[in-house]
Short mmCIF file of C-alpha atoms and ligand atoms in Angstrom, two decimals:
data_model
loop_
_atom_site.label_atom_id
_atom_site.label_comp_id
_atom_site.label_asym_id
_atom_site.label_seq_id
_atom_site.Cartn_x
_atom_site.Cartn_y
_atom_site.Cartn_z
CA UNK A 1 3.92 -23.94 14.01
CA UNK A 2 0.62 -24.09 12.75
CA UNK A 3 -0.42 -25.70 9.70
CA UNK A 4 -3.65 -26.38 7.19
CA UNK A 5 -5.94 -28.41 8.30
CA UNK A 6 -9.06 -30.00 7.26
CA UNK A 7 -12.21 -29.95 9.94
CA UNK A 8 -15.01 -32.31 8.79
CA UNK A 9 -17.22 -32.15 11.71
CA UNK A 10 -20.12 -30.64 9.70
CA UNK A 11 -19.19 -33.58 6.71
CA UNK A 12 -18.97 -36.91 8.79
CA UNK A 13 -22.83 -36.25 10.16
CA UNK A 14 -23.59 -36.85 6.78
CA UNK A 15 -22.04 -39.97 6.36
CA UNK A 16 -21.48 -43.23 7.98
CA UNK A 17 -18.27 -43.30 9.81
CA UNK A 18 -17.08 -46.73 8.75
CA UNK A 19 -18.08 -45.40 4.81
CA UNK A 20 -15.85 -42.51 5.19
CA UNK A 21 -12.87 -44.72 6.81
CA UNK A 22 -13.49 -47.17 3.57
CA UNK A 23 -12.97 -44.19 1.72
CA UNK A 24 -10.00 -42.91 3.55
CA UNK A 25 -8.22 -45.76 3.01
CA UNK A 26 -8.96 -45.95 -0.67
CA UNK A 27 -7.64 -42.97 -0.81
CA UNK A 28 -4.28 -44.10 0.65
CA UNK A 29 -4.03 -46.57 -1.80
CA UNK A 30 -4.71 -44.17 -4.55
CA UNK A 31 -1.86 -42.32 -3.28
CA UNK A 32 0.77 -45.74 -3.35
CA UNK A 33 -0.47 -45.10 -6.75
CA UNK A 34 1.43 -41.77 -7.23
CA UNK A 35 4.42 -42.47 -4.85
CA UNK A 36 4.97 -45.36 -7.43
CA UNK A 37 3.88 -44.25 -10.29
CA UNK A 38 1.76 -46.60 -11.36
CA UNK A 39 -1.41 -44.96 -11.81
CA UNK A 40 -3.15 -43.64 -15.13
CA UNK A 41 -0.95 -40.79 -16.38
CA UNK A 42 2.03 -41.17 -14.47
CA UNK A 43 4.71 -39.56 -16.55
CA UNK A 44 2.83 -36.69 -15.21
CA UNK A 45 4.29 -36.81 -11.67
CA UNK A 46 6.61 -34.14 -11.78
CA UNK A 47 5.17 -31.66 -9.47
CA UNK A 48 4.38 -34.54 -6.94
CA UNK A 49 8.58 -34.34 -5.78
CA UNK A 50 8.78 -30.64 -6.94
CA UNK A 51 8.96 -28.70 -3.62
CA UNK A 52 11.82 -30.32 -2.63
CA UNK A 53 13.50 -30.40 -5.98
CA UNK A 54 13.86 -26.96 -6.82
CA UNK A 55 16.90 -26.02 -6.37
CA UNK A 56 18.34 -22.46 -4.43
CA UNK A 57 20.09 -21.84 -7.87
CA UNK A 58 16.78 -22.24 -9.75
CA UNK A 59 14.63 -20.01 -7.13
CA UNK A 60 18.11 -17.65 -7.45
CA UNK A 61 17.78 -17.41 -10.85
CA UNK A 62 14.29 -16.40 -11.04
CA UNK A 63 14.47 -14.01 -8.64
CA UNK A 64 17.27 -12.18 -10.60
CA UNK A 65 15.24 -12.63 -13.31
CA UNK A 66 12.65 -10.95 -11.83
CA UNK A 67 14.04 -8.36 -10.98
CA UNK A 68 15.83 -7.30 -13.90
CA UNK A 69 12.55 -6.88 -15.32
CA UNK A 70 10.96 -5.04 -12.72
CA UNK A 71 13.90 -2.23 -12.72
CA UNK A 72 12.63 -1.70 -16.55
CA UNK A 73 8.73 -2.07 -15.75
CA UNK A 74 6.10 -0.31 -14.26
CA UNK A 75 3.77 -2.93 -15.91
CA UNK A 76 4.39 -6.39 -16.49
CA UNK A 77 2.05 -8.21 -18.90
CA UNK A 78 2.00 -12.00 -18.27
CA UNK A 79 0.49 -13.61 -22.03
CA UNK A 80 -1.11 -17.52 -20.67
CA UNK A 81 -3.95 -19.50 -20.31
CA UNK A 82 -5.23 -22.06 -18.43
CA UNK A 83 -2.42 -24.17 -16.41
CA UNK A 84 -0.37 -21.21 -17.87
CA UNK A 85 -2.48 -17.91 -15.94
CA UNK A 86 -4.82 -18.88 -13.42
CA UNK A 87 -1.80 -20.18 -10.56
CA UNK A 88 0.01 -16.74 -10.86
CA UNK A 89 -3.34 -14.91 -10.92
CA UNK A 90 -4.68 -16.44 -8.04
CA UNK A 91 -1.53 -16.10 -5.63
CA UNK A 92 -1.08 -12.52 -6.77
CA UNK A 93 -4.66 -11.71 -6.03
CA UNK A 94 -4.37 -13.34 -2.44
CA UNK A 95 -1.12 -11.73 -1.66
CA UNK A 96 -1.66 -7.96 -2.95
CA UNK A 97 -3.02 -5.44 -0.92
CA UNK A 98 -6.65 -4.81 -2.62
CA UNK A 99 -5.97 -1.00 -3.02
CA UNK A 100 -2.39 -1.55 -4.38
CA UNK A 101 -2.64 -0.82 -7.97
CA UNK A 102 -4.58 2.75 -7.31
CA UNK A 103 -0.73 3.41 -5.94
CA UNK A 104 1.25 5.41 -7.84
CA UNK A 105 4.57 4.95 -6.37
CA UNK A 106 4.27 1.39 -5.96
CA UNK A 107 7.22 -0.20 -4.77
CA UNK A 108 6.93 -3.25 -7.23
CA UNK A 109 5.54 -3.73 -11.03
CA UNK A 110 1.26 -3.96 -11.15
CA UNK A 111 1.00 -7.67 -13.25
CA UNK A 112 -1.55 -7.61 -15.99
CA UNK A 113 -2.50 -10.37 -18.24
CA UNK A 114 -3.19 -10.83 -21.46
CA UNK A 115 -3.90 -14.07 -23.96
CA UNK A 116 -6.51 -15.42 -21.22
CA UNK A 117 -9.23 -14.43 -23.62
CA UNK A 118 -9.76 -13.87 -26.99
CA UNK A 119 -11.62 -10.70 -26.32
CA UNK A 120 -10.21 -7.70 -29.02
CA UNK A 121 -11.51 -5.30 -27.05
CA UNK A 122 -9.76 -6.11 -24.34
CA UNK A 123 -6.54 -6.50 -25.45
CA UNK A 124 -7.09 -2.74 -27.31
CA UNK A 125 -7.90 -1.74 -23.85
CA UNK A 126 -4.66 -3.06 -22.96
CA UNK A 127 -2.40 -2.37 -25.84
CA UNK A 128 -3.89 1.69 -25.17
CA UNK A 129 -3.85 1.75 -21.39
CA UNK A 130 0.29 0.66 -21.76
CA UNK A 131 1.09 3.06 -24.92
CA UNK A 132 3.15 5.59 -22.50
CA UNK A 133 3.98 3.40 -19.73
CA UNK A 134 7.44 1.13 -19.49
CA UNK A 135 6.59 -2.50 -19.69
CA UNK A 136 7.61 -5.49 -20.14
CA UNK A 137 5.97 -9.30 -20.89
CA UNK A 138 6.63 -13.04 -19.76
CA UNK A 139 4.97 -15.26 -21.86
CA UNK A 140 3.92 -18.47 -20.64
CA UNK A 141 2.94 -21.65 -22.68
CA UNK A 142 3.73 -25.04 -22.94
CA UNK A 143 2.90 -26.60 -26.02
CA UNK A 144 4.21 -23.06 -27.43
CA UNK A 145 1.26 -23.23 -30.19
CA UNK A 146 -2.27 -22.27 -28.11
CA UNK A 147 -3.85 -19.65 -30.03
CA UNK A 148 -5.11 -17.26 -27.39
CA UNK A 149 -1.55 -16.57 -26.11
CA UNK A 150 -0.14 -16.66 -28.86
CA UNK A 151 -2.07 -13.75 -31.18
CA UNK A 152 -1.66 -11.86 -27.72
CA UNK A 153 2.02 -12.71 -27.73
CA UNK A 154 2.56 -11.09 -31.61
CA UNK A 155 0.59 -8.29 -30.47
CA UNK A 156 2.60 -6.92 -27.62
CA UNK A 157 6.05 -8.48 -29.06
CA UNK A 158 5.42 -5.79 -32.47
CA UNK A 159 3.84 -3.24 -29.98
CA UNK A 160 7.53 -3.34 -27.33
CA UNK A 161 9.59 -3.94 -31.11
CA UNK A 162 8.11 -0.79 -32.49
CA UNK A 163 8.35 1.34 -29.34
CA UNK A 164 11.99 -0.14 -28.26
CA UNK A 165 13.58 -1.45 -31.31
CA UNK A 166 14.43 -5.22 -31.27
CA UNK A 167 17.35 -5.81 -29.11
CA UNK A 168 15.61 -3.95 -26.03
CA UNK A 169 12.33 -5.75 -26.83
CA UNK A 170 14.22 -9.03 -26.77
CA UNK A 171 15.17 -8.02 -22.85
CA UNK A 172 11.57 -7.10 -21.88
CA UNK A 173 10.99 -10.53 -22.85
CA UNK A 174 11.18 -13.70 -20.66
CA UNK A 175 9.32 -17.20 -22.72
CA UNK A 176 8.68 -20.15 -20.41
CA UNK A 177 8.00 -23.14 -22.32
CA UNK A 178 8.66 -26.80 -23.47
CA UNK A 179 12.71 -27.18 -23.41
CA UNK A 180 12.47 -27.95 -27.57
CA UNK A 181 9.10 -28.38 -29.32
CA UNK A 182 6.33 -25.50 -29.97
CA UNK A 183 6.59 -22.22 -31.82
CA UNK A 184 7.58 -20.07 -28.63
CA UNK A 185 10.42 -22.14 -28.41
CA UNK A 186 11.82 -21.85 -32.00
CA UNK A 187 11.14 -17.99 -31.55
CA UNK A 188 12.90 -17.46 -27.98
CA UNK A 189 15.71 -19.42 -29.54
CA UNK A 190 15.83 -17.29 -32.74
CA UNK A 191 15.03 -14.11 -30.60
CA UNK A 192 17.41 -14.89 -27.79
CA UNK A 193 14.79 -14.13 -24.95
CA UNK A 194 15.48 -15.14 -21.51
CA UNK A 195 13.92 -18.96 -20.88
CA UNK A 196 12.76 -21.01 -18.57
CA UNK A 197 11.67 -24.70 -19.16
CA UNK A 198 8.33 -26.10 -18.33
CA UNK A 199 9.05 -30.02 -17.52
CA UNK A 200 7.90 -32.27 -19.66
CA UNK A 201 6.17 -34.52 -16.61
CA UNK A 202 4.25 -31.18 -15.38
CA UNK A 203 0.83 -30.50 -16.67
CA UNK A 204 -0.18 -26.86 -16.78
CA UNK A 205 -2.57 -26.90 -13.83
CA UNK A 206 -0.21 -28.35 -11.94
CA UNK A 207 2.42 -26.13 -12.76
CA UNK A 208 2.21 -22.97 -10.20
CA UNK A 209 5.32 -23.99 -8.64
CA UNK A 210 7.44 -23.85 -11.53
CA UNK A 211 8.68 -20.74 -13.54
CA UNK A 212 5.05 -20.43 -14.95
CA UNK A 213 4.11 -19.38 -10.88
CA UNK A 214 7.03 -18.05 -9.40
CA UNK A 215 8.51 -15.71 -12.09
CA UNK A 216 4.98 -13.60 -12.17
CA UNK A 217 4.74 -13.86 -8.57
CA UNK A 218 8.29 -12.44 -7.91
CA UNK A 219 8.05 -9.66 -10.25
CA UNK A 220 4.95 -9.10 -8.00
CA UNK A 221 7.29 -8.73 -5.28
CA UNK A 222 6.09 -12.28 -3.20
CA UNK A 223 8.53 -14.29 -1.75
CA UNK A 224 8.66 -17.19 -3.87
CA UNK A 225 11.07 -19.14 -1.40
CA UNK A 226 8.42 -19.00 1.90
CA UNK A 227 5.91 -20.18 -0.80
CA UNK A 228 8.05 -23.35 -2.06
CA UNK A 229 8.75 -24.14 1.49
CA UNK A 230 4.92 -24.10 2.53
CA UNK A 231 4.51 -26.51 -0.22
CA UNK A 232 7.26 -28.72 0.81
CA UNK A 233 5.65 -28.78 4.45
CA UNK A 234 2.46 -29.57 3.13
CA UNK A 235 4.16 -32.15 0.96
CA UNK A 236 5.76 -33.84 4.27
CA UNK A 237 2.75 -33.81 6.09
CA UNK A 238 0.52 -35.46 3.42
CA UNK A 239 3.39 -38.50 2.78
CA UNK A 240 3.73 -38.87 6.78
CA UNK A 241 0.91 -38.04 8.56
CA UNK A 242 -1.33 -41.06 7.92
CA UNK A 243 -3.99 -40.22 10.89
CA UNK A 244 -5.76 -36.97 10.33
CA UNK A 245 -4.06 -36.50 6.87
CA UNK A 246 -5.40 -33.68 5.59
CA UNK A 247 -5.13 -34.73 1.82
CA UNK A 248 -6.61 -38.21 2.34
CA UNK A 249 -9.83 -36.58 4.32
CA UNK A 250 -10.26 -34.07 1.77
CA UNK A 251 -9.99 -36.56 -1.45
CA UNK A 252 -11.89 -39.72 0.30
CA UNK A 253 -14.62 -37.20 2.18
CA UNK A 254 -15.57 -35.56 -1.57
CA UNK A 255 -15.74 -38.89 -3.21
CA UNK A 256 -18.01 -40.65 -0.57
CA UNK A 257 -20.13 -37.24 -0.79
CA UNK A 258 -20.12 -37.74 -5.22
CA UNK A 259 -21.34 -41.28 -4.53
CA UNK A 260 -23.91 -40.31 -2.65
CA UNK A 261 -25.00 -37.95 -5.45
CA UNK A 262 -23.48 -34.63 -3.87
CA UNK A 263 -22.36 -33.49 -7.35
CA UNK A 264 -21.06 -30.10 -7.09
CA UNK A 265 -18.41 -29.28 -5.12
CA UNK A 266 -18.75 -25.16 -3.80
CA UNK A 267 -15.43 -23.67 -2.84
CA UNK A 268 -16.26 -20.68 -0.57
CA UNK A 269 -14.41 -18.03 0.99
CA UNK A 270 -15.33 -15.44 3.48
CA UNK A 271 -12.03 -13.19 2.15
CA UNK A 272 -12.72 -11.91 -1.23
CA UNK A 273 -8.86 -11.87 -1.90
CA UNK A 274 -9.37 -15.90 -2.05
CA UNK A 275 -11.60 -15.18 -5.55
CA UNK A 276 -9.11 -16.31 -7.93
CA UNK A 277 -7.70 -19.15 -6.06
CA UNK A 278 -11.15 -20.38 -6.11
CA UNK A 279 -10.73 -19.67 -10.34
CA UNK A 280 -7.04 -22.03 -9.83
CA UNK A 281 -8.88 -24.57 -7.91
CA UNK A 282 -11.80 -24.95 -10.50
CA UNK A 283 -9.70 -25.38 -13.24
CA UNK A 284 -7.57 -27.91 -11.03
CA UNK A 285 -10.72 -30.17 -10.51
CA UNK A 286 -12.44 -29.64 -13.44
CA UNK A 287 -9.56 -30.32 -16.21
CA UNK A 288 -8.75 -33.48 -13.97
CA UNK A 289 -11.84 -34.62 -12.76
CA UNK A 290 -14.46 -33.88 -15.54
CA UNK A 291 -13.88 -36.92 -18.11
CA UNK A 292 -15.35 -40.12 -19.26
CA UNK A 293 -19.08 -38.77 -18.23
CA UNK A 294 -17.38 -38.50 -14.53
CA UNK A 295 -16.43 -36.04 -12.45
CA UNK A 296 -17.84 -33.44 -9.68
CA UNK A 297 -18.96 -30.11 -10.97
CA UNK A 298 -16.41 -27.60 -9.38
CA UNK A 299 -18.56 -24.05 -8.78
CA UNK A 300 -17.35 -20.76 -6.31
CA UNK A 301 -18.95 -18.52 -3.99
CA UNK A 302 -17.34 -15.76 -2.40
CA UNK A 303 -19.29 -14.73 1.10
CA UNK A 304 -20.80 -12.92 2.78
CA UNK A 305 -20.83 -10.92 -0.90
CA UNK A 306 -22.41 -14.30 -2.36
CA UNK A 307 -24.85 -14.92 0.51
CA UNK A 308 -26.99 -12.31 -0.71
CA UNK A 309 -27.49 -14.18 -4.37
CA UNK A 310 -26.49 -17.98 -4.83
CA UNK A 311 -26.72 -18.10 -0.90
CA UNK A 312 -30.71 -18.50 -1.65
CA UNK A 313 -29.76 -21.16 -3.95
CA UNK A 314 -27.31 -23.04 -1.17
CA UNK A 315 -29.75 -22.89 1.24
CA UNK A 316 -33.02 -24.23 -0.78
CA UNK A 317 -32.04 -25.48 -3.88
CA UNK A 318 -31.42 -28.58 -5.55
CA UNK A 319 -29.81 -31.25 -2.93
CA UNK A 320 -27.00 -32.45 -4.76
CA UNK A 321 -24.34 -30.12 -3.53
CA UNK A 322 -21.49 -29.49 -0.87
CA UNK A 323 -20.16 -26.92 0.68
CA UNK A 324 -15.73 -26.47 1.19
CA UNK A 325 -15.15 -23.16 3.11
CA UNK A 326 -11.54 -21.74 3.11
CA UNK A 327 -11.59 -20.28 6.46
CA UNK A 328 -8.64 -18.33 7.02
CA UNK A 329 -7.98 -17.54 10.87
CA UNK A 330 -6.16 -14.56 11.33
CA UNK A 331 -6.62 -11.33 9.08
CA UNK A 332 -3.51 -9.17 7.94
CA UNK A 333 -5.16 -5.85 9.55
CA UNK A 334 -7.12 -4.78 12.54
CA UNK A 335 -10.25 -2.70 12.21
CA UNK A 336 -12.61 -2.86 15.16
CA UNK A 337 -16.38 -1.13 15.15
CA UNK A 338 -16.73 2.15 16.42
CA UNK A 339 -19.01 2.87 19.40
CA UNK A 340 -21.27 5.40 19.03
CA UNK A 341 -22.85 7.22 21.43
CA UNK A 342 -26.37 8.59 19.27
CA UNK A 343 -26.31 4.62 18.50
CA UNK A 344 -28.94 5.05 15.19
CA UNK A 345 -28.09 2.18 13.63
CA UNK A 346 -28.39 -0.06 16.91
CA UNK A 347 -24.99 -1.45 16.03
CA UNK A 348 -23.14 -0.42 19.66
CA UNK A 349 -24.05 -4.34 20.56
CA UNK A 350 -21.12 -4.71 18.38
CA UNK A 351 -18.79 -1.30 19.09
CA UNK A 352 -15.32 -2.66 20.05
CA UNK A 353 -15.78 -5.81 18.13
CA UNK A 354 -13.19 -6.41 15.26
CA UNK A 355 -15.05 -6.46 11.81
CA UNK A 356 -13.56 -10.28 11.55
CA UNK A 357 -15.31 -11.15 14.41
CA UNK A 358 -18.98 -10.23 12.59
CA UNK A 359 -17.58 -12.27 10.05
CA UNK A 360 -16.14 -15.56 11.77
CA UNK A 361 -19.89 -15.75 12.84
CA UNK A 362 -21.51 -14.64 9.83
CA UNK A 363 -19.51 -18.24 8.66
CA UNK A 364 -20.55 -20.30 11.57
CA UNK A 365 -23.74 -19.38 11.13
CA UNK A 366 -24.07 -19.49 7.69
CA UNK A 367 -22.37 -23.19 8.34
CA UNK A 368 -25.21 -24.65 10.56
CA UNK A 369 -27.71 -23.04 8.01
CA UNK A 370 -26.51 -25.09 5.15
CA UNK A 371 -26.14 -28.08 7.66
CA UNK A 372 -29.55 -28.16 8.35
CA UNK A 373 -30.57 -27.41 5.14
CA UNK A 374 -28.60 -30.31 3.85
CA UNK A 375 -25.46 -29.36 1.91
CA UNK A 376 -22.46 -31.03 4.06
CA UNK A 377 -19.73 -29.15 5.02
CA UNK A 378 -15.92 -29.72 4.74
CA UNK A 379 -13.68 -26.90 6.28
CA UNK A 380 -10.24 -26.18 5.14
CA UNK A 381 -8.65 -23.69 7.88
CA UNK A 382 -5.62 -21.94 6.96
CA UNK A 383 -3.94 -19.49 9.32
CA UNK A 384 -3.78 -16.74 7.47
CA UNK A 385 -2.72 -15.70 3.78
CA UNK A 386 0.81 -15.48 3.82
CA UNK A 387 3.05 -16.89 1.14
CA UNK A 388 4.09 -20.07 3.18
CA UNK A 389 0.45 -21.21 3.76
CA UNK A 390 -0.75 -20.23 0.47
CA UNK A 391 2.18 -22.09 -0.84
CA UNK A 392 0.75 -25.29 1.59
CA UNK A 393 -2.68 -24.50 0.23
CA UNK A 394 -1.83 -25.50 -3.60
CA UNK A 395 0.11 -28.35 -2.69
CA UNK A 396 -2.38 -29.72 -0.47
CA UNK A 397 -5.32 -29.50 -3.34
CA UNK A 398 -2.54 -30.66 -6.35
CA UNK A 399 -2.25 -33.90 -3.88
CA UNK A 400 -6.15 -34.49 -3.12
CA UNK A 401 -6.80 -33.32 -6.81
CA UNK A 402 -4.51 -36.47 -8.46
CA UNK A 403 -6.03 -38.84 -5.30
CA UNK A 404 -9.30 -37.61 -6.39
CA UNK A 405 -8.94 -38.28 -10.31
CA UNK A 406 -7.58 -41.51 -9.10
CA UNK A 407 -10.77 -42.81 -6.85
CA UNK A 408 -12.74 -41.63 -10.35
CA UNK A 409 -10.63 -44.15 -11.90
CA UNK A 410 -10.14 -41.24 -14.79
CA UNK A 411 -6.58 -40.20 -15.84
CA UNK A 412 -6.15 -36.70 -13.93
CA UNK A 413 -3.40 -35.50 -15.70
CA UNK A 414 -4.89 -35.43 -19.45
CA UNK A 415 -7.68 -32.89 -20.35
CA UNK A 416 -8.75 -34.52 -24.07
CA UNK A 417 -11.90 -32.73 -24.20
CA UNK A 418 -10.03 -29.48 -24.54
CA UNK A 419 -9.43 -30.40 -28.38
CA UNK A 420 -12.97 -29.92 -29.26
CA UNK A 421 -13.65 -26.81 -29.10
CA UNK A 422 -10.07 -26.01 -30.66
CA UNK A 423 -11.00 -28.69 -33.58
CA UNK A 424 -14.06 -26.62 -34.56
CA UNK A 425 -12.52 -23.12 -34.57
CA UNK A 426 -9.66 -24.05 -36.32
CA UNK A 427 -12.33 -25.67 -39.16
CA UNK A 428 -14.24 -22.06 -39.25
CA UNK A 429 -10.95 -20.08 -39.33
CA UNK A 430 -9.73 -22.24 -42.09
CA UNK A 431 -6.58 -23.24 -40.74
CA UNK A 432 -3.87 -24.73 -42.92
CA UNK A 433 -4.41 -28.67 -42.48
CA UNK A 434 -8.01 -28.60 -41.23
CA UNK A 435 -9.15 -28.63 -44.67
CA UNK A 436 -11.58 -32.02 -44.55
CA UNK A 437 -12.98 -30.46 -40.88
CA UNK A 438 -13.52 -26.98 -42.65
CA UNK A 439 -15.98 -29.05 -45.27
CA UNK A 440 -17.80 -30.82 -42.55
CA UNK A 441 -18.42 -28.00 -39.96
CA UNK A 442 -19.43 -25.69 -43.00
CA UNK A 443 -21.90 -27.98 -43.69
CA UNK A 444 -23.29 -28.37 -40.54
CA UNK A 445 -23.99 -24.56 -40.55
CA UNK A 446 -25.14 -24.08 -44.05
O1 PA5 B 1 -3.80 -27.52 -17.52
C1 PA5 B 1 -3.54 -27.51 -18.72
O2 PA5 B 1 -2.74 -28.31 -19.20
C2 PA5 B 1 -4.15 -26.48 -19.63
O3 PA5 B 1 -5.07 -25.69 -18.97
C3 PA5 B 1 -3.08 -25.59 -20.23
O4 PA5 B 1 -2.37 -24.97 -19.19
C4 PA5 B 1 -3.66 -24.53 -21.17
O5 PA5 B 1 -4.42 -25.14 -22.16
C5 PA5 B 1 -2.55 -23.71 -21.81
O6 PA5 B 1 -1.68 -24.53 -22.52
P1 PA5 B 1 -0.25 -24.04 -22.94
O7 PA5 B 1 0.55 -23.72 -21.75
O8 PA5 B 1 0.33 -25.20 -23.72
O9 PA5 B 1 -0.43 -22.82 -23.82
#
């Protein structure tokens, strides 16, 4: 069976060899570091065992979970941010068929997904768009007090109260969050919703593979159990496979390129369904990696779309980037280019060709374009975008993401920088307890 693997051919010319196996063996020690828990943040480990400890009764449960709530939905509106959106998002995205929700008789709930913004009028949009339909909501937060989700949470809570009554509200609801501090918890205990637990050792962005994940992604209709065991694969291969481990290239090959002043890190895809993993995966760095004036700049492209706008900027811009490609092997469909026999757009050359075949080469060239323009290359090729390898796709970055915080010396797990912007809106809003930052900030803008 095939798996993920990493191809740095287009990296390593960049680099001296005996660097980059300095580096790769760095990076195993960073890893002792998590296998033992002795690293910065380590009562943040949970997810590093998690594929193989979730249990069939736990996957069980949230499938039935799932799909009591999609035999009362035709809409589902997930309520998260951050660690608690962007995992469910992205797999959803890469799974769906991209004409799916124009469906009518769609075979499983369309997810939406509120509290990711504090944008009013999109959440009027929202609150409008689902005044006739059937729907119901998951809410997803850890702490159980951030503000986005939770003024989206009252909103569609009163909005399914006033159009169900309480008791069927309460059963179009499903909270996952801490097991007993936060405000969603004391509500889902005084409300009686459905729970699930976030672990206390699981950080949001490393979350996907709990409830906050899996729940959205069943209701989606994905088969959460082909994901868990791509994860656990990946999981085996990056603990035993110490030559060619895909984990320890990808962490140590990054870092050498960071010290060589290579500071931004571009995740590209050539399948546009791969947009929001890229949204997962910047998160993922950038909460772990971006601390203590550190850190790699994590930006997205999304090509060929992309080559014709930052591409100019890849190609001829400032030298201090580097180039990951997701290049997924096999697509889901077949559509080959038609011959033609008037031939006006001189495209026969091509007639017979599948369209993926324009586009494996559109990448290869593209490839030794940036090469020789001097932005490395790493490639991560994944067979195709199925549940398993998507599911050995997050493990594998979650792994090279903690190695990678680690070789920064930085605590990956923490995201302290978050607070400020909270600090200062909660001292314009006037928020019970912020009184002294309310005086300060108010004088700042005087
Ligand atoms: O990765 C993280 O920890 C954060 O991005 C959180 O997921 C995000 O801030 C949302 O927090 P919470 O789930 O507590 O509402």
């Amino acid at each position: 069976m095939k798996h993920l693997q990493v191809d740095l051919k287009n990296a390593l010319s960049f680099v001296n060899q005996d660097d980059f196996n300095k580096y790769e063996s760095f990076a195993k020690e960073q890893n002792e570091k998590i296998t033992n828990k002795t690293g910065k943040g380590n009562d943040f480990l949970g997810w590093v065992d998690l594929p193989n400890n979730i249990s069939q009764k736990h996957l069980d449960d949230i499938n039935d979970t799932a799909k009591a709530l999609k035999e009362k939905s035709e809409f589902i509106v997930v309520i998260g941010i951050g660690g608690s959106y962007l995992g469910a998002k992205a797999v959803i995205e890469a799974l769906s068929g991209q004409f799916e929700y124009l469906r009518s008789n769609k075979e499983n709930p369309h997810i939406l997904f509120a509290g990711q913004n504090l944008s009013e009028d999109y959440h009027f949009e929202l609150l409008e768009f689902l005044r006739d339909k059937k729907y119901s909501v998951i809410v997803i937060s850890k702490s159980g007090t951030t503000t986005e989700p939770a003024i989206a949470f009252r909103l569609f809570r009163k909005d399914l109260e006033n159009r169900f009554g309480k008791e069927e509200a309460s059963k179009r609801i499903v909270a996952i969050t801490d097991a007993s501090k936060g405000a969603l918890r004391n509500l889902t205990d005084q409300e009686n919703y459905k729970s699930f637990i976030i672990d206390d050792d699981i950080g949001g962005r490393y979350s996907v593979l709990t409830p906050v994940g899996l729940l959205p992604i069943a209701c989606a209709g994905f088969n959460i159990i082909e994901m868990v065991n791509g994860a656990k694969e990946m999981m085996h291969i990056a603990e035993t496979n110490f030559d060619g481990n895909p984990v320890f290239q990808y962490a140590s090959i990054r870092h050498l390129f960071y010290t060589k002043n290579k500071i931004i890190e571009i995740l590209a895809n050539y399948d546009q369904r791969l947009n929001f993993m890229a949204e997962w995966w910047k998160q993922l760095y950038g909460e772990s990696e971006g601390k203590e004036n550190k850190g790699i700049f994590p930006a997205s492209v999304s090509f060929t779309t992309d080559l014709h706008s930052l591409g100019q900027y890849v190609q001829e811009g400032l030298r201090n980037i580097f180039e990951t490609v997701i290049s997924v092997e096999k697509t889901r469909f077949n559509l080959n280019i038609p011959d033609d026999k008037d031939n006006f757009d001189k495209l026969n050359y091509l007639a017979g060709k599948p369209i993926d075949f324009v586009n494996k080469m559109a990448e290869l060239g593209t490839t030794i374009a940036h090469v020789d323009g001097d932005v490395p290359n790493i490639k991560i090729i994944l067979p195709e975008i199925s549940e398993f390898y998507i599911g050995e796709l997050i493990y594998f970055f979650e792994k090279a993401c903690a190695i990678s915080g680690y070789l920064l010396d930085v605590n990956p797990f923490d995201q302290p920088g978050v607070e400020a912007y909270k600090k200062n809106m909660f001292a314009l809003l006037e928020k019970p307890g912020f009184e002294e930052e309310t005086k300060k900030i108010k004088k700042r803008i005087e």
